[in-house]
PDB file of C-alpha atoms in Angstrom:
ATOM      1  CA  MET A  10      30.294 -11.056  12.797  1.00  0.00           C
ATOM      2  CA  ILE A  11      31.728  -8.155  14.731  1.00  0.00           C
ATOM      3  CA  GLN A  12      30.122  -7.191  18.021  1.00  0.00           C
ATOM      4  CA  SER A  13      30.225  -3.924  19.920  1.00  0.00           C
ATOM      5  CA  ILE A  14      28.883  -4.048  23.477  1.00  0.00           C
ATOM      6  CA  HIS A  15      27.944  -1.004  25.567  1.00  0.00           C
ATOM      7  CA  LYS A  16      26.115  -0.560  28.871  1.00  0.00           C
ATOM      8  CA  GLY A  17      24.361   2.643  29.766  1.00  0.00           C
ATOM      9  CA  LYS A  18      22.000   4.367  32.157  1.00  0.00           C
ATOM     10  CA  GLY A  19      19.129   5.606  29.985  1.00  0.00           C
ATOM     11  CA  PHE A  20      17.004   3.730  27.456  1.00  0.00           C
ATOM     12  CA  ARG A  21      15.491   6.727  25.641  1.00  0.00           C
ATOM     13  CA  GLY A  22      18.810   8.047  24.336  1.00  0.00           C
ATOM     14  CA  VAL A  23      19.977   4.772  22.801  1.00  0.00           C
ATOM     15  CA  LEU A  24      16.506   4.080  21.394  1.00  0.00           C
ATOM     16  CA  ASN A  25      16.429   7.509  19.734  1.00  0.00           C
ATOM     17  CA  TYR A  26      19.788   6.689  18.149  1.00  0.00           C
ATOM     18  CA  VAL A  27      18.800   3.195  17.017  1.00  0.00           C
ATOM     19  CA  PHE A  28      15.515   4.417  15.514  1.00  0.00           C
ATOM     20  CA  GLY A  29      17.017   7.527  13.877  1.00  0.00           C
ATOM     21  CA  ARG A  30      15.388   8.085  10.482  1.00  0.00           C
ATOM     22  CA  ALA A  31      18.717   8.637   8.726  1.00  0.00           C
ATOM     23  CA  LYS A  32      19.648   5.040   9.519  1.00  0.00           C
ATOM     24  CA  SER A  33      16.618   3.546   7.752  1.00  0.00           C
ATOM     25  CA  PRO A  34      15.693   1.518  10.863  1.00  0.00           C
ATOM     26  CA  GLU A  35      13.575  -1.613  10.661  1.00  0.00           C
ATOM     27  CA  LEU A  36      12.272  -3.421  13.750  1.00  0.00           C
ATOM     28  CA  VAL A  37      13.009  -7.094  12.987  1.00  0.00           C
ATOM     29  CA  GLY A  38      12.844  -8.778  16.384  1.00  0.00           C
ATOM     30  CA  GLY A  39      12.120  -8.526  20.065  1.00  0.00           C
ATOM     31  CA  ASN A  40       9.574  -9.430  22.731  1.00  0.00           C
ATOM     32  CA  MET A  41       8.038  -6.023  23.435  1.00  0.00           C
ATOM     33  CA  TYR A  42       4.794  -4.304  22.427  1.00  0.00           C
ATOM     34  CA  GLY A  43       6.195  -0.887  21.552  1.00  0.00           C
ATOM     35  CA  GLU A  44       7.413   0.025  18.073  1.00  0.00           C
ATOM     36  CA  ASP A  45       8.919   3.472  18.602  1.00  0.00           C
ATOM     37  CA  PRO A  46      11.428   4.994  21.061  1.00  0.00           C
ATOM     38  CA  ARG A  47       8.814   6.601  23.292  1.00  0.00           C
ATOM     39  CA  ALA A  48       6.664   3.492  23.773  1.00  0.00           C
ATOM     40  CA  LEU A  49       9.663   1.207  24.169  1.00  0.00           C
ATOM     41  CA  ALA A  50      11.352   3.518  26.686  1.00  0.00           C
ATOM     42  CA  GLN A  51       8.169   3.452  28.763  1.00  0.00           C
ATOM     43  CA  GLU A  52       8.114  -0.362  28.729  1.00  0.00           C
ATOM     44  CA  PHE A  53      11.780  -0.565  29.621  1.00  0.00           C
ATOM     45  CA  GLY A  54      11.175   1.956  32.415  1.00  0.00           C
ATOM     46  CA  GLU A  55       8.431  -0.191  33.920  1.00  0.00           C
ATOM     47  CA  TRP A  56      10.691  -3.229  33.778  1.00  0.00           C
ATOM     48  CA  ARG A  57      13.474  -1.248  35.408  1.00  0.00           C
ATOM     49  CA  GLU A  58      11.359  -0.882  38.533  1.00  0.00           C
ATOM     50  CA  LEU A  59      12.134  -4.542  39.252  1.00  0.00           C
ATOM     51  CA  ARG A  60      15.693  -3.433  40.075  1.00  0.00           C
ATOM     52  CA  PRO A  61      15.691   0.332  40.723  1.00  0.00           C
ATOM     53  CA  GLY A  62      19.165   0.299  42.247  1.00  0.00           C
ATOM     54  CA  LEU A  63      20.872  -0.956  39.070  1.00  0.00           C
ATOM     55  CA  THR A  64      22.648   2.052  37.553  1.00  0.00           C
ATOM     56  CA  ARG A  65      23.706   0.652  34.197  1.00  0.00           C
ATOM     57  CA  ALA A  66      20.511  -1.127  33.254  1.00  0.00           C
ATOM     58  CA  VAL A  67      20.880  -0.757  29.478  1.00  0.00           C
ATOM     59  CA  PHE A  68      22.543  -3.391  27.307  1.00  0.00           C
ATOM     60  CA  HIS A  69      23.286  -2.237  23.758  1.00  0.00           C
ATOM     61  CA  SER A  70      25.150  -4.344  21.217  1.00  0.00           C
ATOM     62  CA  SER A  71      25.604  -3.981  17.488  1.00  0.00           C
ATOM     63  CA  LEU A  72      26.349  -6.992  15.293  1.00  0.00           C
ATOM     64  CA  SER A  73      27.765  -6.320  11.827  1.00  0.00           C
ATOM     65  CA  LEU A  74      28.847  -8.469   8.899  1.00  0.00           C
ATOM     66  CA  PRO A  75      32.125  -7.778   7.063  1.00  0.00           C
ATOM     67  CA  HIS A  76      32.590  -7.889   3.321  1.00  0.00           C
ATOM     68  CA  GLY A  77      33.550 -11.316   2.016  1.00  0.00           C
ATOM     69  CA  PRO A  78      35.561 -12.394  -1.070  1.00  0.00           C
ATOM     70  CA  SER A  79      32.379 -12.355  -3.136  1.00  0.00           C
ATOM     71  CA  GLY A  80      31.170  -9.015  -1.799  1.00  0.00           C
ATOM     72  CA  ARG A  81      28.686  -7.910   0.827  1.00  0.00           C
ATOM     73  CA  GLU A  82      27.480 -10.553   3.262  1.00  0.00           C
ATOM     74  CA  GLU A  83      23.835 -10.314   4.259  1.00  0.00           C
ATOM     75  CA  LEU A  84      21.248 -12.113   6.397  1.00  0.00           C
ATOM     76  CA  THR A  85      17.477 -12.091   6.102  1.00  0.00           C
ATOM     77  CA  ASP A  86      15.301 -10.471   8.777  1.00  0.00           C
ATOM     78  CA  ALA A  87      14.391 -13.920  10.107  1.00  0.00           C
ATOM     79  CA  GLN A  88      18.042 -14.954  10.264  1.00  0.00           C
ATOM     80  CA  TRP A  89      19.018 -11.767  12.100  1.00  0.00           C
ATOM     81  CA  ARG A  90      16.170 -12.398  14.540  1.00  0.00           C
ATOM     82  CA  ASP A  91      17.463 -15.930  15.171  1.00  0.00           C
ATOM     83  CA  VAL A  92      21.049 -14.695  15.573  1.00  0.00           C
ATOM     84  CA  ALA A  93      20.006 -11.984  18.043  1.00  0.00           C
ATOM     85  CA  GLU A  94      17.860 -14.320  20.163  1.00  0.00           C
ATOM     86  CA  ARG A  95      20.548 -16.977  20.425  1.00  0.00           C
ATOM     87  CA  TYR A  96      23.210 -14.347  21.101  1.00  0.00           C
ATOM     88  CA  LEU A  97      21.146 -12.876  23.937  1.00  0.00           C
ATOM     89  CA  GLU A  98      20.296 -16.314  25.358  1.00  0.00           C
ATOM     90  CA  HIS A  99      24.003 -17.180  25.519  1.00  0.00           C
ATOM     91  CA  LEU A 100      24.724 -13.914  27.350  1.00  0.00           C
ATOM     92  CA  GLY A 101      21.985 -14.526  29.918  1.00  0.00           C
ATOM     93  CA  TYR A 102      19.256 -12.237  28.524  1.00  0.00           C
ATOM     94  CA  GLY A 103      16.765 -15.021  27.771  1.00  0.00           C
ATOM     95  CA  ARG A 104      14.241 -13.613  30.286  1.00  0.00           C
ATOM     96  CA  SER A 105      14.811  -9.910  29.606  1.00  0.00           C
ATOM     97  CA  PRO A 106      12.910  -7.508  27.328  1.00  0.00           C
ATOM     98  CA  PHE A 107      14.740  -6.651  24.108  1.00  0.00           C
ATOM     99  CA  VAL A 108      14.358  -5.247  20.603  1.00  0.00           C
ATOM    100  CA  VAL A 109      16.360  -5.888  17.424  1.00  0.00           C
ATOM    101  CA  VAL A 110      16.618  -3.069  14.894  1.00  0.00           C
ATOM    102  CA  ARG A 111      18.196  -3.490  11.483  1.00  0.00           C
ATOM    103  CA  HIS A 112      20.012  -0.606   9.802  1.00  0.00           C
ATOM    104  CA  ARG A 113      20.461  -0.226   6.055  1.00  0.00           C
ATOM    105  CA  ASP A 114      22.420   3.033   6.003  1.00  0.00           C
ATOM    106  CA  THR A 115      25.891   1.556   5.422  1.00  0.00           C
ATOM    107  CA  GLU A 116      27.555  -0.946   3.118  1.00  0.00           C
ATOM    108  CA  HIS A 117      27.787  -3.414   6.012  1.00  0.00           C
ATOM    109  CA  ASP A 118      24.651  -5.325   6.987  1.00  0.00           C
ATOM    110  CA  HIS A 119      24.143  -4.855  10.729  1.00  0.00           C
ATOM    111  CA  VAL A 120      21.622  -4.811  13.560  1.00  0.00           C
ATOM    112  CA  HIS A 121      21.387  -3.124  16.943  1.00  0.00           C
ATOM    113  CA  ILE A 122      20.142  -4.965  20.015  1.00  0.00           C
ATOM    114  CA  VAL A 123      18.806  -3.093  23.047  1.00  0.00           C
ATOM    115  CA  ALA A 124      17.912  -5.092  26.163  1.00  0.00           C
ATOM    116  CA  ALA A 125      17.357  -4.561  29.883  1.00  0.00           C
ATOM    117  CA  ARG A 126      20.049  -5.955  32.135  1.00  0.00           C
ATOM    118  CA  ILE A 127      17.303  -7.243  34.417  1.00  0.00           C
ATOM    119  CA  GLY A 128      15.725 -10.677  34.351  1.00  0.00           C
ATOM    120  CA  ALA A 129      12.115 -11.566  35.141  1.00  0.00           C
ATOM    121  CA  ASP A 130      13.165 -12.430  38.704  1.00  0.00           C
ATOM    122  CA  GLY A 131      14.516  -8.910  39.244  1.00  0.00           C
ATOM    123  CA  ARG A 132      18.137 -10.006  39.254  1.00  0.00           C
ATOM    124  CA  ALA A 133      20.771  -8.163  37.252  1.00  0.00           C
ATOM    125  CA  VAL A 134      22.129 -10.051  34.265  1.00  0.00           C
ATOM    126  CA  SER A 135      25.818 -10.765  34.827  1.00  0.00           C
ATOM    127  CA  ASP A 136      28.153  -9.004  32.443  1.00  0.00           C
ATOM    128  CA  SER A 137      31.193 -11.030  33.527  1.00  0.00           C
ATOM    129  CA  HIS A 138      33.285 -11.848  30.444  1.00  0.00           C
ATOM    130  CA  ASP A 139      30.318 -10.976  28.243  1.00  0.00           C
ATOM    131  CA  TYR A 140      32.502  -9.949  25.323  1.00  0.00           C
ATOM    132  CA  ARG A 141      34.281 -13.306  25.332  1.00  0.00           C
ATOM    133  CA  ARG A 142      30.992 -15.185  25.696  1.00  0.00           C
ATOM    134  CA  GLY A 143      29.529 -13.158  22.850  1.00  0.00           C
ATOM    135  CA  GLU A 144      32.442 -14.099  20.610  1.00  0.00           C
ATOM    136  CA  GLU A 145      31.915 -17.767  21.420  1.00  0.00           C
ATOM    137  CA  VAL A 146      28.325 -17.836  20.191  1.00  0.00           C
ATOM    138  CA  LEU A 147      29.063 -15.609  17.192  1.00  0.00           C
ATOM    139  CA  ARG A 148      31.773 -17.991  15.955  1.00  0.00           C
ATOM    140  CA  ALA A 149      29.265 -20.860  16.163  1.00  0.00           C
ATOM    141  CA  LEU A 150      26.600 -18.846  14.329  1.00  0.00           C
ATOM    142  CA  GLU A 151      29.082 -17.903  11.596  1.00  0.00           C
ATOM    143  CA  ARG A 152      29.756 -21.579  10.942  1.00  0.00           C
ATOM    144  CA  GLU A 153      26.054 -22.424  10.943  1.00  0.00           C
ATOM    145  CA  TYR A 154      25.130 -19.685   8.482  1.00  0.00           C
ATOM    146  CA  GLY A 155      28.217 -20.092   6.292  1.00  0.00           C
ATOM    147  CA  LEU A 156      29.559 -16.624   7.054  1.00  0.00           C
ATOM    148  CA  ILE A 157      33.157 -15.425   7.129  1.00  0.00           C
ATOM    149  CA  GLN A 158      34.881 -16.701  10.250  1.00  0.00           C
ATOM    150  CA  VAL A 159      36.087 -13.630  12.125  1.00  0.00           C
ATOM    151  CA  LYS A 160      38.948 -14.251  14.531  1.00  0.00           C
ATOM    152  CA  SER A 161      38.094 -13.609  18.176  1.00  0.00           C
ATOM    153  CA  ALA A 162      40.138 -11.175  20.217  1.00  0.00           C
ATOM    154  CA  HIS A 163      41.811 -13.974  22.213  1.00  0.00           C
ATOM    155  CA  GLU A 164      42.924 -15.647  18.977  1.00  0.00           C
ATOM    156  CA  VAL A 165      44.997 -12.738  17.736  1.00  0.00           C
ATOM    157  CA  ASP A 166      47.501 -10.492  19.455  1.00  0.00           C
ATOM    158  CA  LYS A 167      46.324  -7.182  18.074  1.00  0.00           C
ATOM    159  CA  SER A 168      44.830  -4.196  19.829  1.00  0.00           C
ATOM    160  CA  ALA A 169      41.033  -4.313  19.937  1.00  0.00           C
ATOM    161  CA  LEU A 170      38.662  -2.218  17.871  1.00  0.00           C
ATOM    162  CA  ARG A 171      38.293   1.268  19.273  1.00  0.00           C
ATOM    163  CA  THR A 172      34.905   2.870  19.757  1.00  0.00           C
ATOM    164  CA  GLY A 173      35.563   5.360  16.965  1.00  0.00           C
ATOM    165  CA  GLU A 174      36.573   2.586  14.583  1.00  0.00           C
ATOM    166  CA  ILE A 175      33.436   0.594  15.350  1.00  0.00           C
ATOM    167  CA  ARG A 176      31.283   3.658  14.695  1.00  0.00           C
ATOM    168  CA  GLN A 177      33.177   4.306  11.464  1.00  0.00           C
ATOM    169  CA  ILE A 178      32.422   0.757  10.263  1.00  0.00           C
ATOM    170  CA  GLU A 179      28.761   1.171  11.185  1.00  0.00           C
ATOM    171  CA  ARG A 180      28.506   4.600   9.549  1.00  0.00           C
ATOM    172  CA  THR A 181      30.552   4.157   6.357  1.00  0.00           C
ATOM    173  CA  GLY A 182      31.309   0.466   6.024  1.00  0.00           C
ATOM    174  CA  GLU A 183      35.011   1.351   5.884  1.00  0.00           C
ATOM    175  CA  VAL A 184      37.738   0.355   8.292  1.00  0.00           C
ATOM    176  CA  SER A 185      40.382   2.684   9.688  1.00  0.00           C
ATOM    177  CA  THR A 186      43.961   3.003   8.445  1.00  0.00           C
ATOM    178  CA  ARG A 187      45.124   1.214  11.599  1.00  0.00           C
ATOM    179  CA  LEU A 188      42.957  -1.827  10.859  1.00  0.00           C
ATOM    180  CA  ARG A 189      43.990  -1.887   7.195  1.00  0.00           C
ATOM    181  CA  LEU A 190      47.613  -1.800   8.301  1.00  0.00           C
ATOM    182  CA  GLN A 191      47.078  -4.722  10.679  1.00  0.00           C
ATOM    183  CA  ASP A 192      45.507  -6.681   7.837  1.00  0.00           C
ATOM    184  CA  LEU A 193      48.429  -5.961   5.482  1.00  0.00           C
ATOM    185  CA  LEU A 194      50.896  -7.067   8.131  1.00  0.00           C
ATOM    186  CA  ASP A 195      48.956 -10.288   8.733  1.00  0.00           C
ATOM    187  CA  ARG A 196      48.826 -11.051   5.009  1.00  0.00           C
ATOM    188  CA  SER A 197      52.532 -10.354   4.513  1.00  0.00           C
ATOM    189  CA  ALA A 198      53.447 -12.721   7.351  1.00  0.00           C
ATOM    190  CA  ALA A 199      50.886 -15.428   6.542  1.00  0.00           C
ATOM    191  CA  ASP A 200      53.379 -18.059   5.308  1.00  0.00           C
ATOM    192  CA  ARG A 201      56.068 -17.262   7.913  1.00  0.00           C
ATOM    193  CA  PRO A 202      58.532 -15.643   5.473  1.00  0.00           C
ATOM    194  CA  SER A 203      62.040 -14.417   6.079  1.00  0.00           C
ATOM    195  CA  MET A 204      62.335 -10.868   7.394  1.00  0.00           C
ATOM    196  CA  SER A 205      63.768  -9.743   4.049  1.00  0.00           C
ATOM    197  CA  VAL A 206      60.732 -11.094   2.165  1.00  0.00           C
ATOM    198  CA  PHE A 207      58.351  -9.682   4.763  1.00  0.00           C
ATOM    199  CA  LEU A 208      59.794  -6.170   4.421  1.00  0.00           C
ATOM    200  CA  GLU A 209      59.712  -6.373   0.632  1.00  0.00           C
ATOM    201  CA  ARG A 210      56.042  -7.406   0.664  1.00  0.00           C
ATOM    202  CA  LEU A 211      55.216  -4.458   2.883  1.00  0.00           C
ATOM    203  CA  ARG A 212      57.061  -2.089   0.574  1.00  0.00           C
ATOM    204  CA  GLU A 213      55.127  -3.407  -2.441  1.00  0.00           C
ATOM    205  CA  ALA A 214      51.864  -2.968  -0.502  1.00  0.00           C
ATOM    206  CA  GLY A 215      52.665   0.679   0.185  1.00  0.00           C
ATOM    207  CA  VAL A 216      53.575   0.185   3.857  1.00  0.00           C
ATOM    208  CA  GLU A 217      56.590   2.014   5.255  1.00  0.00           C
ATOM    209  CA  ALA A 218      58.299  -0.394   7.665  1.00  0.00           C
ATOM    210  CA  VAL A 219      60.990   1.417   9.664  1.00  0.00           C
ATOM    211  CA  PRO A 220      63.154  -0.769  11.932  1.00  0.00           C
ATOM    212  CA  ARG A 221      65.223   0.969  14.608  1.00  0.00           C
ATOM    213  CA  VAL A 222      68.756  -0.284  14.022  1.00  0.00           C
ATOM    214  CA  ALA A 223      71.815   0.639  16.079  1.00  0.00           C
ATOM    215  CA  THR A 224      75.263   0.915  14.512  1.00  0.00           C
ATOM    216  CA  THR A 225      76.052  -2.417  16.181  1.00  0.00           C
ATOM    217  CA  GLY A 226      73.272  -4.069  14.181  1.00  0.00           C
ATOM    218  CA  HIS A 227      70.965  -4.495  17.178  1.00  0.00           C
ATOM    219  CA  VAL A 228      67.301  -3.930  16.264  1.00  0.00           C
ATOM    220  CA  SER A 229      65.323  -2.379  19.126  1.00  0.00           C
ATOM    221  CA  GLY A 230      61.918  -1.932  17.501  1.00  0.00           C
ATOM    222  CA  ILE A 231      59.901  -1.180  14.405  1.00  0.00           C
ATOM    223  CA  SER A 232      57.248   1.304  13.314  1.00  0.00           C
ATOM    224  CA  TYR A 233      54.939   1.415  10.317  1.00  0.00           C
ATOM    225  CA  GLY A 234      53.450   4.055   8.088  1.00  0.00           C
ATOM    226  CA  LEU A 235      50.424   3.893   5.798  1.00  0.00           C
ATOM    227  CA  GLU A 236      48.581   6.673   3.989  1.00  0.00           C
ATOM    228  CA  GLY A 237      50.382   9.355   5.967  1.00  0.00           C
ATOM    229  CA  ALA A 238      49.668   7.794   9.385  1.00  0.00           C
ATOM    230  CA  SER A 239      52.438   6.315  11.544  1.00  0.00           C
ATOM    231  CA  PHE A 240      52.215   3.668  14.280  1.00  0.00           C
ATOM    232  CA  ARG A 241      54.668   2.047  16.642  1.00  0.00           C
ATOM    233  CA  GLY A 242      54.590  -1.718  16.261  1.00  0.00           C
ATOM    234  CA  SER A 243      53.526  -2.266  19.860  1.00  0.00           C
ATOM    235  CA  ALA A 244      50.677   0.245  19.443  1.00  0.00           C
ATOM    236  CA  LEU A 245      49.136  -2.018  16.805  1.00  0.00           C
ATOM    237  CA  GLY A 246      49.364  -5.041  19.087  1.00  0.00           C
ATOM    238  CA  ARG A 247      51.952  -7.383  20.529  1.00  0.00           C
ATOM    239  CA  SER A 248      52.179  -9.341  17.280  1.00  0.00           C
ATOM    240  CA  TYR A 249      53.498  -6.315  15.411  1.00  0.00           C
ATOM    241  CA  SER A 250      56.407  -5.314  17.630  1.00  0.00           C
ATOM    242  CA  TRP A 251      59.864  -6.419  16.465  1.00  0.00           C
ATOM    243  CA  ARG A 252      59.825  -9.342  18.879  1.00  0.00           C
ATOM    244  CA  GLY A 253      56.179 -10.121  18.159  1.00  0.00           C
ATOM    245  CA  LEU A 254      56.836 -10.428  14.419  1.00  0.00           C
ATOM    246  CA  GLN A 255      59.186 -13.286  15.156  1.00  0.00           C
ATOM    247  CA  GLU A 256      57.584 -14.942  18.187  1.00  0.00           C
ATOM    248  CA  ARG A 257      53.893 -14.538  17.307  1.00  0.00           C
ATOM    249  CA  LEU A 258      53.659 -14.111  13.528  1.00  0.00           C
ATOM    250  CA  GLY A 259      56.567 -16.422  12.751  1.00  0.00           C
ATOM    251  CA  VAL A 260      58.639 -14.037  10.606  1.00  0.00           C
ATOM    252  CA  ASP A 261      62.120 -15.591  10.424  1.00  0.00           C
ATOM    253  CA  TYR A 262      64.929 -13.162  11.214  1.00  0.00           C
ATOM    254  CA  GLN A 263      68.536 -14.232  10.754  1.00  0.00           C
ATOM    255  CA  PRO A 264      70.925 -11.265  11.042  1.00  0.00           C
ATOM    256  CA  GLU A 265      73.552 -12.704   8.730  1.00  0.00           C
ATOM    257  CA  ARG A 266      70.932 -13.005   5.996  1.00  0.00           C
ATOM    258  CA  ASP A 267      68.437 -10.200   6.755  1.00  0.00           C
ATOM    259  CA  LEU A 268      70.341  -7.387   8.453  1.00  0.00           C
ATOM    260  CA  SER A 269      71.219  -5.674   5.170  1.00  0.00           C
ATOM    261  CA  ALA A 270      67.527  -5.609   4.187  1.00  0.00           C
ATOM    262  CA  VAL A 271      66.581  -4.297   7.633  1.00  0.00           C
ATOM    263  CA  ARG A 272      69.152  -1.506   7.363  1.00  0.00           C
ATOM    264  CA  ALA A 273      67.955  -0.664   3.864  1.00  0.00           C
ATOM    265  CA  ALA A 274      64.362  -0.368   5.128  1.00  0.00           C
ATOM    266  CA  ALA A 275      65.490   1.904   7.941  1.00  0.00           C
ATOM    267  CA  ALA A 276      67.494   4.077   5.541  1.00  0.00           C
ATOM    268  CA  ALA A 277      64.642   4.302   3.032  1.00  0.00           C
ATOM    269  CA  ARG A 278      62.363   6.192   5.405  1.00  0.00           C
ATOM    270  CA  PRO A 279      60.966   9.233   3.586  1.00  0.00           C
ATOM    271  CA  ASN A 280      62.372  12.552   4.675  1.00  0.00           C
ATOM    272  CA  ARG A 281      59.257  14.152   6.150  1.00  0.00           C
ATOM    273  CA  ASP A 282      61.247  17.222   7.129  1.00  0.00           C
ATOM    274  CA  ALA A 283      62.376  18.043   3.592  1.00  0.00           C
ATOM    275  CA  GLY A 284      62.338  21.797   3.048  1.00  0.00           C
ATOM    276  CA  ARG A 285      62.404  22.619   6.750  1.00  0.00           C
ATOM    277  CA  ALA A 286      65.227  24.551   8.329  1.00  0.00           C
ATOM    278  CA  SER A 287      67.857  22.304   9.852  1.00  0.00           C
ATOM    279  CA  SER A 288      67.968  22.157  13.633  1.00  0.00           C
ATOM    280  CA  PRO A 289      71.128  21.537  15.670  1.00  0.00           C
ATOM    281  CA  TRP A 290      69.131  18.878  17.477  1.00  0.00           C
ATOM    282  CA  SER A 291      67.891  17.071  14.357  1.00  0.00           C
ATOM    283  CA  PRO A 292      68.930  13.405  13.907  1.00  0.00           C
ATOM    284  CA  ALA A 293      71.030  14.383  10.875  1.00  0.00           C
ATOM    285  CA  SER A 294      72.900  17.064  12.836  1.00  0.00           C
ATOM    286  CA  LEU A 295      73.487  14.737  15.769  1.00  0.00           C
ATOM    287  CA  ASP A 296      74.830  12.005  13.461  1.00  0.00           C
TER     288      ASP A 296
END
C-alpha cells in the first residue's frame, strides 16, 4: 500500500474533495454521525474547539493499492475499514474523530482518511515521524492480507513520490515516467550484473543511458532518458548515480572489461539537435 499524508487548516475543503461526485465516493468507515461534507465539517469544527490554537488540525491520508502480477489488487469495504482503523491507531489517532471514504474513479483501489489531529483529552496528536510509522503498520497489514509488499522509503535509495505523482496515481492509476524509469533501472540491476550487461538491458528496455566519460576514461556521472524525458542519475535517487549503481545496486564495473561498452553508450546518445544550425559553442564545435 502506498500512503500520502497531508496536514491542513480547514476540514470543509478536503471533505468537499473527498466526497466529490466525480470520484464515486463511498463512506466505508469512521466514528462520526455525519455523512456529507457539511455535516462532517460541523462535527470536526466542534471537536476543534478542544484545541483552538492548533493551526494544522486536519490529517488527510490516502492509501492506495498497486497493480500486482495477476492484475488489480482490491480489498472489501470491511477490510479497508480494518486497515484504516489500525493505521490510525498506530499513528496515535485512536481517540480522534475520523472518516474513511473509498474512491472507485481510478484503476487503483484506494481510500481517503480524514481525521482531526486532536485527541479526546484536547492534546494534539504528534506527527513526529508519522510517515515512517505509517509505513511500518502498512508493511504488516500487507503481509496479513497477502498484498504486494511495497518497499518503504528507508529501504530504497530513490527520491520519494512527489505530490503530483501521487495525484496522478490516484486520478489515472498510472505512474509517471520518472517512476517507470526507476523501476526499469531496479529490474536491470536486480541480479548485480556487470556494467556492460546492465547498459545492454537498459538499451533493450528503451532506456537511454548516457555516461559522462572523459578522454582519460574517467566516468564522472550518468543520465537517463525515457519517452522523451531526461533525468540526471542523482535526481532519481542516490542509487542511480554512477557511484550509486555500484555501491547501492551492486552493478559491477571493471574498466578493463566495461569501459568500451560505457563509451559506446555515451557515443550512442541520439542527436537531439539534428537539423538545427551549428553553434560555435556546441559540443561538436568545441571538440
